[in-house]
Coordinates of C-alpha atoms in Angstrom, one line a residue:
Chain A
M1 CA -60.7 151.1 78.8
S2 CA -62.9 148.6 78.1
T3 CA -62.6 147.4 74.8
I4 CA -58.8 147.2 73.4
T5 CA -58.0 146.7 69.5
R6 CA -54.7 145.6 68.4
E7 CA -54.8 145.5 64.3
Q8 CA -52.7 144.3 62.1
P9 CA -50.2 146.8 60.3
R10 CA -51.7 147.5 57.2
V11 CA -49.1 147.0 54.3
S12 CA -48.6 149.3 52.2
A13 CA -46.1 148.8 48.7
S14 CA -46.0 152.1 47.7
E15 CA -42.6 153.0 46.8
A16 CA -42.7 157.3 47.5
F17 CA -44.5 158.0 50.6
T18 CA -47.1 159.7 49.8
S19 CA -49.8 160.1 51.9
H20 CA -53.0 162.0 52.4
L21 CA -52.4 162.3 55.9
H22 CA -49.5 164.6 55.1
P23 CA -50.1 167.2 52.8
T24 CA -46.9 168.8 51.7
P25 CA -44.6 170.5 54.0
S26 CA -44.3 174.8 52.6
W27 CA -43.1 177.8 54.3
Q28 CA -45.4 179.8 51.6
S29 CA -49.0 180.6 53.9
A30 CA -50.0 180.8 50.5
D31 CA -49.8 176.6 50.2
H32 CA -51.9 176.0 52.8
S33 CA -55.2 175.8 52.2
M34 CA -58.0 177.5 54.8
P35 CA -59.1 174.2 56.0
T36 CA -62.6 173.8 56.4
G37 CA -63.7 170.7 58.2
R38 CA -63.7 167.7 55.4
E39 CA -60.0 167.0 55.1
E40 CA -58.4 164.5 56.6
T41 CA -56.3 166.1 59.0
W42 CA -58.6 168.3 60.4
R43 CA -61.8 165.7 60.4
F44 CA -61.4 166.4 64.2
T45 CA -60.4 169.2 64.2
P46 CA -63.2 172.3 65.6
V47 CA -62.0 174.1 62.8
K48 CA -63.5 177.2 64.2
R49 CA -62.2 177.5 67.4
F50 CA -58.7 177.1 66.1
K51 CA -59.4 179.8 62.9
P52 CA -57.9 182.9 64.6
L53 CA -53.7 181.2 64.5
M54 CA -54.5 181.2 61.0
A55 CA -55.9 184.6 60.4
E56 CA -52.7 186.9 58.5
G57 CA -52.7 188.9 61.3
P58 CA -50.9 190.6 62.0
F59 CA -49.7 188.1 65.1
G60 CA -48.1 189.6 68.2
Q61 CA -45.0 187.7 70.0
I62 CA -45.9 185.6 73.3
N63 CA -42.8 186.8 76.2
T64 CA -40.1 184.0 76.2
I65 CA -38.1 183.5 79.5
T66 CA -35.4 181.0 78.6
E67 CA -32.8 180.0 82.4
L68 CA -29.4 178.6 80.1
P69 CA -26.9 176.9 81.7
E70 CA -23.1 176.6 80.9
G71 CA -22.5 175.2 77.5
V72 CA -26.1 176.0 76.5
T73 CA -25.9 179.4 74.5
S74 CA -29.3 181.5 72.8
R75 CA -29.7 183.9 70.0
I76 CA -32.9 186.1 67.6
V77 CA -32.3 185.1 64.5
D78 CA -34.8 186.6 61.8
A79 CA -37.5 184.7 59.6
A80 CA -35.0 183.6 56.0
T81 CA -31.9 182.2 58.0
A82 CA -34.7 180.3 60.8
K83 CA -35.7 178.9 57.7
E84 CA -32.5 178.0 56.6
L85 CA -31.8 176.6 59.9
S86 CA -34.6 174.5 60.1
F87 CA -35.7 170.9 58.4
D88 CA -38.8 170.4 58.8
P89 CA -41.4 173.4 57.4
P90 CA -44.8 174.1 58.6
V91 CA -47.4 170.9 57.3
D92 CA -50.6 173.0 57.3
L93 CA -51.9 177.1 58.0
V94 CA -50.8 177.4 61.7
A95 CA -47.7 176.6 61.5
A96 CA -46.8 178.5 58.8
R97 CA -48.5 181.7 60.3
A98 CA -45.9 181.1 63.5
G99 CA -43.2 180.2 60.8
E100 CA -44.1 184.0 59.4
A101 CA -42.5 184.4 63.5
A102 CA -40.2 187.9 62.8
Q103 CA -38.6 186.9 65.5
T104 CA -37.1 183.1 66.2
L105 CA -35.9 182.3 69.2
V106 CA -32.6 179.7 68.2
V107 CA -31.5 177.9 71.6
E108 CA -27.7 176.1 70.6
V109 CA -26.4 173.0 73.5
A110 CA -22.4 173.0 72.9
P111 CA -21.7 169.5 71.9
E112 CA -20.3 167.1 74.7
A113 CA -22.2 169.6 76.5
A114 CA -23.8 168.2 79.6
P115 CA -24.6 170.2 82.3
G116 CA -26.7 169.0 85.8
T117 CA -29.4 171.6 85.1
P118 CA -31.8 171.6 82.7
V119 CA -32.4 174.5 79.8
V120 CA -35.8 176.1 81.0
I121 CA -38.2 178.0 78.4
T122 CA -41.2 180.0 79.5
T123 CA -43.9 181.3 77.2
E124 CA -46.5 183.8 79.0
G125 CA -49.6 184.3 76.8
S126 CA -51.2 187.7 77.6
D127 CA -54.7 187.1 75.6
E128 CA -52.5 188.9 72.4
L129 CA -53.2 187.0 68.8
A130 CA -49.4 185.4 69.2
S131 CA -46.6 183.5 66.4
S132 CA -43.9 181.8 68.2
Q133 CA -40.7 179.8 66.8
M134 CA -37.7 178.1 68.4
I135 CA -35.6 176.1 67.2
I136 CA -33.6 173.9 69.7
R137 CA -30.1 172.3 67.9
V138 CA -28.0 170.1 70.9
G139 CA -24.4 169.7 70.0
Q140 CA -23.2 165.6 68.7
Q141 CA -22.7 163.4 72.3
A142 CA -24.2 166.0 74.2
D143 CA -26.4 165.4 77.2
V144 CA -28.8 167.8 78.2
V145 CA -33.1 168.1 80.0
I146 CA -34.5 170.6 78.1
V147 CA -38.5 172.2 79.5
L148 CA -40.6 174.5 77.3
R149 CA -43.5 175.5 79.8
R150 CA -46.2 177.7 78.3
T151 CA -48.7 179.3 80.9
G152 CA -50.8 181.9 81.0
V153 CA -54.3 182.6 78.0
A154 CA -52.9 182.3 75.2
K155 CA -53.8 182.5 71.2
L156 CA -50.8 181.0 70.5
A157 CA -49.8 179.8 66.8
S158 CA -46.5 177.9 67.6
K159 CA -43.5 175.7 65.3
V160 CA -41.1 173.7 67.6
E161 CA -38.2 172.4 66.4
V162 CA -35.5 170.5 68.2
Q163 CA -32.0 168.4 66.3
V164 CA -30.8 166.7 68.4
A165 CA -27.1 165.5 67.1
E166 CA -25.1 162.2 66.8
G167 CA -25.2 160.3 69.6
A168 CA -26.9 163.3 72.1
R169 CA -28.7 162.1 74.8
V170 CA -32.2 164.7 74.9
D171 CA -34.7 164.5 77.7
I172 CA -37.4 167.4 75.8
V173 CA -40.3 167.6 78.3
T174 CA -43.3 170.5 77.0
V175 CA -45.8 171.6 79.6
Q176 CA -49.2 173.2 77.7
D177 CA -50.7 174.9 80.8
W178 CA -52.5 177.3 79.4
T179 CA -55.6 179.1 81.4
A180 CA -59.4 179.4 80.3
G181 CA -59.8 180.8 77.0
S182 CA -56.7 179.7 75.7
V183 CA -56.1 178.1 71.8
H184 CA -52.6 176.9 71.2
G185 CA -51.8 174.5 68.1
G186 CA -48.7 174.6 66.1
Q187 CA -46.0 172.1 64.8
Y188 CA -43.6 170.3 67.4
S189 CA -40.5 168.7 65.2
V190 CA -37.4 166.2 66.9
Q191 CA -35.0 164.8 64.3
I192 CA -33.3 162.2 66.1
G193 CA -28.9 162.1 65.0
R194 CA -27.3 158.6 64.6
D195 CA -27.7 156.6 67.8
A196 CA -28.6 159.6 69.9
K197 CA -31.4 159.1 72.5
V198 CA -34.3 161.0 72.9
R199 CA -37.0 160.9 75.4
S200 CA -40.0 163.7 74.9
F201 CA -43.1 164.2 77.5
Q202 CA -45.4 166.2 75.8
A203 CA -48.3 167.2 79.2
T204 CA -50.8 169.1 78.5
I205 CA -52.5 169.6 81.1
G206 CA -54.7 173.4 81.5
L207 CA -57.6 174.6 79.6
G208 CA -58.2 175.5 76.6
D209 CA -57.7 174.0 73.1
T210 CA -55.2 172.6 71.7
R211 CA -53.5 171.4 68.6
L212 CA -50.2 169.7 68.4
V213 CA -49.0 167.9 65.1
E214 CA -45.5 166.5 66.1
R215 CA -43.2 164.7 63.8
I216 CA -40.3 162.7 64.4
E217 CA -37.8 162.1 61.6
Y218 CA -34.0 160.5 62.1
A219 CA -30.9 162.4 60.2
G220 CA -29.1 158.3 60.9
P221 CA -29.0 155.2 61.4
G222 CA -29.5 153.4 65.1
G223 CA -31.3 156.6 66.5
E224 CA -33.6 155.8 69.6
L225 CA -37.5 157.7 71.0
D226 CA -39.5 157.1 74.0
Q227 CA -42.2 159.5 74.3
L228 CA -44.1 159.9 76.0
G229 CA -48.2 162.1 76.4
V230 CA -50.4 163.0 79.6
Y231 CA -53.4 165.0 79.2
F232 CA -56.5 165.8 81.4
V233 CA -59.3 167.4 79.0
Q234 CA -63.0 168.7 81.3
A235 CA -66.4 169.5 80.0
Q236 CA -66.1 171.5 76.3
Q237 CA -63.3 171.3 75.7
H238 CA -60.5 170.1 72.9
V239 CA -56.8 168.7 73.1
E240 CA -55.1 167.1 70.0
H241 CA -51.8 165.8 69.6
R242 CA -51.5 163.9 66.0
L243 CA -47.7 161.9 65.6
L244 CA -46.0 161.3 62.9
V245 CA -43.0 159.1 63.5
D246 CA -41.1 158.5 60.2
H247 CA -38.9 155.9 60.4
N248 CA -36.9 156.7 57.4
Y249 CA -33.4 155.1 58.6
P250 CA -32.4 151.6 59.4
H251 CA -32.1 150.3 63.4
T252 CA -34.3 153.1 64.6
V253 CA -36.3 152.6 67.8
S254 CA -40.0 154.6 68.4
H255 CA -41.3 154.2 71.6
V256 CA -45.1 156.2 71.7
D257 CA -47.3 156.0 75.3
Y258 CA -50.2 158.8 75.2
R259 CA -52.0 158.7 78.1
G260 CA -55.4 160.7 78.9
A261 CA -58.6 161.1 81.4
L262 CA -61.8 163.1 79.8
Q263 CA -64.5 164.5 82.3
G264 CA -67.9 166.9 81.0
K265 CA -69.9 167.2 78.6
G266 CA -68.4 168.3 75.5
A267 CA -65.0 166.8 76.6
H268 CA -62.8 165.5 73.3
S269 CA -59.5 164.3 72.7
V270 CA -57.8 163.2 69.8
W271 CA -54.9 161.3 69.1
I272 CA -53.7 160.0 66.2
G273 CA -50.6 157.8 66.1
D274 CA -48.7 157.3 62.7
A275 CA -45.7 155.2 62.5
L276 CA -44.6 155.4 58.7
I277 CA -41.3 152.8 58.2
R278 CA -39.5 152.9 55.2
K279 CA -38.9 150.4 52.8
T280 CA -34.8 151.3 54.0
A281 CA -35.5 151.3 57.8
V282 CA -34.9 148.0 57.8
D283 CA -34.5 146.4 61.7
I284 CA -36.5 148.9 62.7
N285 CA -38.6 148.5 65.9
T286 CA -42.3 150.9 66.2
Y287 CA -44.7 150.4 68.8
E288 CA -47.5 153.3 69.7
T289 CA -50.0 153.2 72.1
N290 CA -52.5 155.3 73.3
K291 CA -55.4 154.7 76.4
N292 CA -58.3 157.2 77.4
L293 CA -59.6 156.7 80.6
M294 CA -63.5 158.5 80.4
L295 CA -64.2 159.6 84.3
T296 CA -67.8 160.6 83.0
E297 CA -70.0 160.3 80.4
G298 CA -70.5 162.5 77.6
C299 CA -67.1 162.8 76.4
Q300 CA -65.0 161.7 73.8
A301 CA -61.7 160.0 72.6
D302 CA -60.9 159.8 69.0
S303 CA -57.5 157.3 68.5
V304 CA -56.5 156.7 65.5
P305 CA -53.3 155.2 65.6
N306 CA -51.9 154.0 61.9
L307 CA -49.1 151.9 60.6
E308 CA -47.6 152.2 57.1
I309 CA -45.0 149.8 56.4
E310 CA -42.9 149.9 53.5
T311 CA -40.4 147.2 54.4
G312 CA -41.1 143.7 55.7
E313 CA -37.7 143.3 57.3
I314 CA -37.8 144.6 61.0
R315 CA -37.7 144.0 64.2
G316 CA -41.1 144.8 65.5
A317 CA -44.5 146.7 65.0
G318 CA -47.2 146.7 67.2
H319 CA -50.0 149.1 68.0
S320 CA -52.5 149.1 69.9
S321 CA -55.8 151.6 71.3
S322 CA -58.1 151.8 74.5
T323 CA -61.2 153.8 75.3
G324 CA -63.5 153.5 78.1
R325 CA -64.1 153.2 81.5
F326 CA -62.5 152.0 84.6
D327 CA -61.7 147.8 83.8
E328 CA -63.6 145.7 86.1
N329 CA -61.3 143.1 86.9
Q330 CA -59.2 145.5 87.7
L331 CA -61.5 146.8 89.9
F332 CA -62.9 143.5 91.5
Y333 CA -58.7 143.0 92.1
L334 CA -58.4 145.9 94.2
R335 CA -61.4 145.6 95.9
S336 CA -61.7 142.0 96.8
R337 CA -58.8 143.2 99.2
G338 CA -61.0 145.4 101.0
I339 CA -59.9 148.6 99.3
P340 CA -63.6 150.5 99.3
E341 CA -65.0 151.4 95.1
D342 CA -64.4 155.0 95.4
Q343 CA -60.1 154.0 96.4
A344 CA -60.0 151.4 94.1
R345 CA -61.0 154.1 91.4
R346 CA -58.2 156.6 92.6
L347 CA -55.5 154.0 92.6
I348 CA -55.8 153.2 89.4
V349 CA -56.1 156.3 88.1
E350 CA -53.2 157.4 89.7
G351 CA -51.1 154.7 89.4
F352 CA -52.2 155.1 84.9
F353 CA -50.6 159.0 84.9
L354 CA -47.7 158.2 87.3
D355 CA -46.4 155.5 85.8
I356 CA -45.4 158.2 83.3
I357 CA -44.8 161.2 85.5
R358 CA -42.7 159.5 87.6
R359 CA -40.6 159.0 84.1
I360 CA -39.8 162.7 83.7
G361 CA -37.4 163.0 86.6
L362 CA -37.8 166.4 87.3
P363 CA -39.8 166.7 91.1
E364 CA -41.5 170.5 89.9
I365 CA -43.1 169.6 86.9
E366 CA -43.7 166.4 88.4
S367 CA -45.5 167.7 90.9
R368 CA -47.4 170.3 88.9
L369 CA -48.6 166.9 86.7
V370 CA -49.8 165.8 90.2
E371 CA -51.9 168.6 91.3
A372 CA -53.2 169.3 87.1
L373 CA -54.4 165.1 88.0
N374 CA -56.0 166.3 91.6
V375 CA -57.9 168.6 89.8
Q376 CA -59.5 166.7 87.6
L377 CA -60.6 164.1 89.7
A378 CA -62.0 166.4 92.8
S379 CA -65.0 167.0 90.8
I380 CA -66.1 163.1 89.8
D381 CA -67.9 161.6 92.9
D382 CA -67.1 157.6 92.3
V383 CA -63.4 158.6 92.5
S384 CA -62.0 159.4 96.3
H385 CA -60.7 162.8 96.2
D386 CA -58.2 161.5 98.8
S387 CA -54.6 161.0 96.6
L388 CA -53.0 157.6 97.7
L389 CA -50.3 157.4 95.9
G390 CA -48.9 160.9 96.2
E391 CA -46.0 160.6 98.1
D392 CA -43.9 158.0 95.7
V393 CA -43.7 160.8 93.8
E394 CA -42.3 163.1 97.0
A395 CA -40.0 160.6 98.0
Chain B
M1 CA -63.6 131.8 114.4
A2 CA -63.7 131.3 110.3
E3 CA -67.0 129.1 109.6
L4 CA -67.8 129.1 105.9
V5 CA -71.6 127.8 105.0
I6 CA -72.3 127.4 101.9
N7 CA -76.0 126.6 101.5
D8 CA -78.2 125.6 98.3
L9 CA -76.3 127.8 96.0
H10 CA -76.8 128.6 92.7
V11 CA -75.3 131.1 90.9
D12 CA -75.4 132.5 87.4
V13 CA -72.2 133.4 84.6
E14 CA -72.4 136.6 82.5
T15 CA -72.0 135.9 79.1
E16 CA -72.9 137.5 75.9
S17 CA -75.4 135.4 75.2
G18 CA -77.1 136.5 78.1
P19 CA -77.2 134.9 82.3
K20 CA -75.7 131.2 82.0
P21 CA -76.8 129.0 84.7
I22 CA -72.6 126.9 86.3
L23 CA -74.2 126.4 89.6
H24 CA -77.1 124.2 90.7
G25 CA -77.3 123.7 94.1
V26 CA -73.8 124.1 96.2
N27 CA -74.4 122.2 99.7
L28 CA -70.5 122.8 101.9
T29 CA -69.9 123.7 105.1
I30 CA -66.1 124.5 106.3
N31 CA -65.4 124.8 110.1
S32 CA -62.8 126.8 111.6
G33 CA -59.0 125.3 111.1
E34 CA -59.9 123.0 108.3
I35 CA -59.0 122.6 104.5
H36 CA -61.3 121.7 102.2
A37 CA -60.0 120.2 98.6
I38 CA -62.2 121.2 95.4
M39 CA -61.1 119.4 93.2
G40 CA -63.0 118.3 89.6
P41 CA -62.2 118.6 85.8
N42 CA -61.4 122.2 83.7
G43 CA -65.6 123.6 83.3
S44 CA -66.9 122.1 86.2
G45 CA -67.6 125.3 87.6
K46 CA -64.8 125.9 90.8
S47 CA -63.4 128.6 89.7
T48 CA -67.4 130.5 89.7
L49 CA -67.6 128.8 92.9
A50 CA -65.1 131.4 94.3
Y51 CA -65.9 134.5 92.2
A52 CA -69.4 134.1 92.9
L53 CA -68.6 133.8 96.8
A54 CA -65.7 136.6 96.5
G55 CA -68.2 139.0 94.7
H56 CA -67.3 139.1 90.9
P57 CA -69.8 141.6 88.7
K58 CA -70.3 138.4 86.5
Y59 CA -71.4 135.9 88.2
T60 CA -74.8 136.6 89.7
I61 CA -76.2 134.4 92.7
T62 CA -79.3 133.7 91.9
S63 CA -80.4 131.7 95.2
G64 CA -79.2 130.0 97.6
S65 CA -76.5 131.8 101.2
A66 CA -73.3 132.1 102.2
Q67 CA -72.8 132.7 105.4
L68 CA -69.1 133.0 107.4
D69 CA -68.7 133.7 110.6
G70 CA -72.9 133.9 110.6
V71 CA -72.5 137.1 107.6
E72 CA -74.9 136.5 104.6
L73 CA -72.2 137.1 101.7
T74 CA -74.9 137.8 98.9
G75 CA -75.7 140.7 99.6
L76 CA -72.5 142.3 100.1
S77 CA -70.4 144.6 98.1
V78 CA -66.6 143.3 96.7
D79 CA -65.3 145.0 99.6
D80 CA -67.2 144.4 102.3
R81 CA -67.0 140.2 101.5
A82 CA -63.0 141.1 102.5
K83 CA -63.8 142.8 105.0
A84 CA -66.0 140.0 106.4
G85 CA -63.0 138.2 106.4
L86 CA -62.9 136.5 103.2
F87 CA -59.9 136.6 101.1
M88 CA -59.1 134.8 97.1
A89 CA -56.2 134.3 95.3
M90 CA -56.6 134.4 91.9
Q91 CA -56.1 132.0 88.8
Y92 CA -55.0 134.9 86.7
P93 CA -53.9 138.1 88.8
V94 CA -54.3 141.1 87.7
E95 CA -51.9 143.8 86.8
V96 CA -52.5 147.2 88.0
P97 CA -49.6 149.7 86.6
G98 CA -47.8 152.2 88.9
V99 CA -48.9 151.0 91.6
S100 CA -46.5 149.3 93.7
T101 CA -47.8 146.1 96.1
S102 CA -46.6 148.2 98.8
N103 CA -48.9 150.5 98.6
F104 CA -51.2 148.5 97.3
L105 CA -51.0 146.0 100.4
R106 CA -51.2 149.4 102.7
T107 CA -54.2 150.7 100.8
A108 CA -55.6 147.6 101.5
K109 CA -54.6 146.7 105.0
T110 CA -56.2 151.0 106.4
A111 CA -59.5 149.7 105.0
L112 CA -59.3 146.4 106.6
D113 CA -58.7 147.9 110.0
G114 CA -60.1 151.3 110.2
Q115 CA -56.3 152.6 110.5
A116 CA -53.1 152.8 108.9
P117 CA -50.8 150.0 109.5
K118 CA -47.1 152.4 111.1
V119 CA -45.1 153.9 109.0
R120 CA -41.9 152.6 110.9
T121 CA -43.1 149.1 110.5
W122 CA -45.1 148.4 107.3
P123 CA -42.3 147.9 105.3
K124 CA -40.9 145.3 107.6
I125 CA -43.9 143.0 106.8
V126 CA -44.0 144.1 103.5
T127 CA -39.7 142.4 103.2
G128 CA -40.5 139.5 105.8
A129 CA -44.0 138.2 103.8
L130 CA -42.2 138.6 100.3
Q131 CA -39.1 136.7 101.7
R132 CA -40.9 133.9 103.4
L133 CA -42.5 133.0 100.0
E134 CA -38.4 133.7 98.3
M135 CA -39.1 137.5 96.2
D136 CA -36.7 139.6 96.6
P137 CA -37.7 142.6 98.4
S138 CA -37.5 144.6 95.6
F139 CA -41.2 143.6 94.2
A140 CA -43.2 146.0 97.1
A141 CA -42.3 148.9 94.9
R142 CA -43.2 146.7 91.9
S143 CA -46.5 147.9 90.1
I144 CA -49.1 145.3 91.1
N145 CA -47.9 141.3 89.7
E146 CA -46.6 144.3 86.4
G147 CA -43.7 142.6 84.2
F148 CA -44.2 139.3 86.9
S149 CA -43.8 135.9 86.1
G150 CA -47.0 133.7 85.8
G151 CA -45.2 132.1 89.4
E152 CA -44.4 135.3 90.5
K153 CA -48.1 136.2 90.5
K154 CA -48.7 133.5 91.9
R155 CA -46.0 133.8 94.9
G156 CA -47.9 137.6 95.1
E157 CA -51.2 136.2 95.8
I158 CA -49.5 134.4 99.2
V159 CA -47.6 137.3 100.3
Q160 CA -50.8 139.0 100.1
L161 CA -52.2 136.5 102.3
D162 CA -49.0 136.5 104.1
V163 CA -49.5 140.4 105.2
L164 CA -53.5 140.9 105.4
N165 CA -54.0 137.3 107.4
P166 CA -57.5 137.3 106.4
K167 CA -60.4 135.0 108.1
F168 CA -61.2 132.4 105.2
A169 CA -58.2 132.6 101.9
I170 CA -59.9 130.6 99.3
L171 CA -57.5 129.6 96.8
D172 CA -58.2 129.6 92.9
E173 CA -55.6 127.3 90.7
I174 CA -53.5 128.4 93.4
D175 CA -50.7 125.7 92.3
S176 CA -51.4 125.7 88.1
G177 CA -48.1 126.7 85.7
L178 CA -46.5 126.1 88.6
D179 CA -43.0 124.6 88.6
I180 CA -42.3 121.9 91.0
D181 CA -40.2 124.6 93.3
A182 CA -42.7 127.1 93.3
V183 CA -45.3 125.0 94.3
R184 CA -43.2 123.8 97.5
I185 CA -43.0 127.7 98.1
V186 CA -46.7 128.3 97.7
A187 CA -47.5 125.1 99.6
G188 CA -45.4 126.3 102.8
G189 CA -47.1 130.2 102.9
I190 CA -50.2 128.7 102.8
N191 CA -49.4 126.0 104.9
R192 CA -47.9 128.9 107.8
Y193 CA -51.5 130.4 107.2
A194 CA -53.4 127.7 108.0
D195 CA -51.4 126.6 111.3
Q196 CA -52.0 129.6 112.9
G197 CA -55.2 127.0 114.1
D198 CA -58.5 129.3 113.5
R199 CA -57.7 130.3 109.6
S200 CA -59.4 128.4 107.6
V201 CA -58.6 127.9 103.4
L202 CA -60.9 126.9 100.5
L203 CA -58.2 125.4 98.1
I204 CA -59.8 124.8 95.2
T205 CA -57.5 122.7 92.3
H206 CA -57.4 120.9 89.1
Y207 CA -54.3 118.4 90.0
T208 CA -53.2 116.5 93.0
R209 CA -49.6 117.5 93.2
I210 CA -50.0 120.4 95.5
L211 CA -51.6 118.0 97.7
Q212 CA -47.8 116.4 98.2
Y213 CA -47.4 119.8 100.4
I214 CA -50.2 120.5 102.2
K215 CA -52.8 118.5 103.7
P216 CA -56.6 118.5 103.2
S217 CA -58.9 117.8 105.9
H218 CA -61.3 117.5 103.3
V219 CA -61.5 116.0 99.6
H220 CA -64.9 117.0 96.9
V221 CA -65.1 116.0 93.6
F222 CA -66.8 118.9 92.1
V223 CA -68.2 117.9 88.6
N224 CA -71.3 119.8 86.6
G225 CA -71.7 122.6 88.6
R226 CA -72.2 120.8 92.2
I227 CA -70.0 118.4 94.7
V228 CA -70.1 114.7 93.8
E229 CA -68.5 112.9 96.3
S230 CA -66.7 114.0 99.7
G231 CA -64.1 112.2 101.4
G232 CA -61.1 113.1 103.2
K233 CA -57.6 112.4 101.9
E234 CA -57.8 109.3 100.2
L235 CA -60.2 110.2 97.8
A236 CA -57.2 112.8 96.9
D237 CA -55.1 109.8 96.0
E238 CA -58.0 107.9 94.3
L239 CA -58.5 110.7 92.1
E240 CA -54.7 110.6 91.2
V241 CA -55.1 106.8 89.8
S242 CA -57.8 106.9 88.3
G243 CA -59.0 110.6 87.7
Y244 CA -62.7 111.9 87.0
D245 CA -64.4 110.5 84.5
K246 CA -66.4 108.1 86.9
Y247 CA -67.3 111.4 88.3
A248 CA -68.1 113.0 85.0
K249 CA -69.9 109.9 83.4
A250 CA -72.1 108.9 86.5
V251 CA -73.5 112.7 86.2
R252 CA -74.3 112.5 82.9
V253 CA -76.2 109.4 83.3

C-alpha cells in the first residue's frame, strides 16, 4: 500500500452512453464473439483458461440447495420466462452461455417480508461443465439477508440477478469458495429500487480462477449501495472483479470498497471499478476504492478505477487505488510500542480485512472468511502465524 | 532509572535525491526524573532527533551514540528500542484500520512484559487511561486513530503512554494543533507520568504554551541540527519574548 493514486474524475461529454468498456448486452450467444484477449474487457484475463465456459456445450446443471425462511418462495422457470423476468441481458459470451440454462431458479421475497433468518442458496460444483442462472426478486419494503455460497469444484458459467423493489433493505453475501481446479465466470447484476438500501458483499476466497462482471443500476431515485469485496489470491490463480455502477437516477449513492491479498508466483488479481454518472443523475454520491496487499514478490494486481461523468451537479465522486507491500509508517508506529515486526504485520493485515469482514454480520460466514485469511497467511514467513484479532470476531 | 545519554549524534534522512544530513552532532544527557524541553524553529531537526532515536527506517544514524540506561539504542530494531524502555508520541499518529486501540495496546503490553495482561483487569486499565485523558471509553473499541480528530489523536498518544508506562518518553510536538483545553488535558497526563519520579521526558515543541502546564528541568534551543543553547525554565521565558531569530542568525554567521 505504498503507492496511492488519486485521479481527478475524467469528464465525458457524450450525451448517450456508449463505451467500449461495456459492449451491447444480448441474450444471443452469436452476438458475442469469442474473445482473443486483445479486447479492452478481456485484456487482463488469461482467456484460454475461461474458454471452456464459452464453448457450445452441452452444459450441465450445478447442484443447488436452497434454504428459504418464511415469506420467501422459489420456482424453476425456462429460459424464455427467465428472459422476460430479467432486467440485464448478458454482456459477454460466458454470461450468454449461463443464460441458455434450461432451468432458472427464481427466488421471490414477498413485499414487506422480514424473515429473521437469511435466505441461503448453496451451489456445489462437481467438476462438470455447468451453467447456472438465478433471478432473485425482493418485494417492496422487504428486509432480507441473502447468502449465496459456492463450493466444490466448478467449471461454471453463472448469471445472477437481484432485483430490489422500492424501499427494501437487502444484504447479499456471495462467497466463491471453490476448491482447486475450478474455473468460474459470470455476470452478477443488481437493480436498486427507489429509496432501497443494498449491501452487497463479494468474497472470493477459494482456489481456481474466477472472473465476475458485477453490474449495478438503479430503478428510481434515492437508492443506496454499499458494495464490499474481499479476495485472496494464491500462486498461479486469477481472480477478476469487473464492476460497473451505473448512476442512472438522481440522488443515488454508491460506496465500493474491495480489498485483496496476493501471494505466490503468478498470483494475479484484476479489479475494474467503473462508475457512470448519467446526465439525469444529479445530486448523486459515489466513491470507489480498491486496495491490494502484496504478501510476497512475484504477484500482480491490476487495479483500474474509472469515472465517466455526464453531469457536474453531483454531491461527490471519487476513487482511489493502492497496491503495495506493508505501509512503512503503520509498521513503524506499531513496532515503536514494542510489537515485534511479524506481529505488527499480522495486526495490519488482519485489521485490513476484518474491517470489512465484521460488517457482514453473519457469524458462520465471518468465521469462514477468517479461516481463509489464516490459510492465506500461513505460509508467509514475515507475518506471524498466530491470529491477534481472531477473538474479536467471535465476541 | 531512566537515563538517556546522547553523544555526538549525526543523522541522515532519506530523500528522493539521496541521504541528506540533518543532525550535526547532538550531545545531550537526560538524567532519571528530568523533563527536558527541546525548542526550535521549523526545520531545525527536532523531529529528526525523535525519529532517529525511535528508529524510523527513513532516518539513519551515521555516527555517534544514544544509550538508555547503558543500553546502546543505535543498533537495535524499533521494537527492541521500545523493549529497552523508549516510547515516542508522534506528531502525526498513524491510522491502522480494523485494529482496535484495546487490542493494539494489549499486543504491545504482552510484547513488552513477556506475558499477556490479565483478561479480567485489562479493560479497566484501558478505560481508566481514557478517562484520565477525558476520552470516552468507546475509544477502546475503535480502530487506532481512525476517524479521530487531531486533538483526539494527541490525547490517544498520552493514553498509550499511561497504559504502557515506559521508562523514557519522547513527545514530538504533542501540543501542536491542540486547543487550550486539550493542551491542559495532555499536559496533565504528561505530569502524572513524570511525577512517578523515576521516569524521564524529552519534550519537543515549537511553542512555549505547553510550558505553562509542564515545568521542564532543562530547556534547550535546537537550531540547524544541533543544540545551540541550554538553560533552565527561564530560557523558555526568554524565547517567548524574543523568539528564535537571535539563534538562527548566530548559526548563519
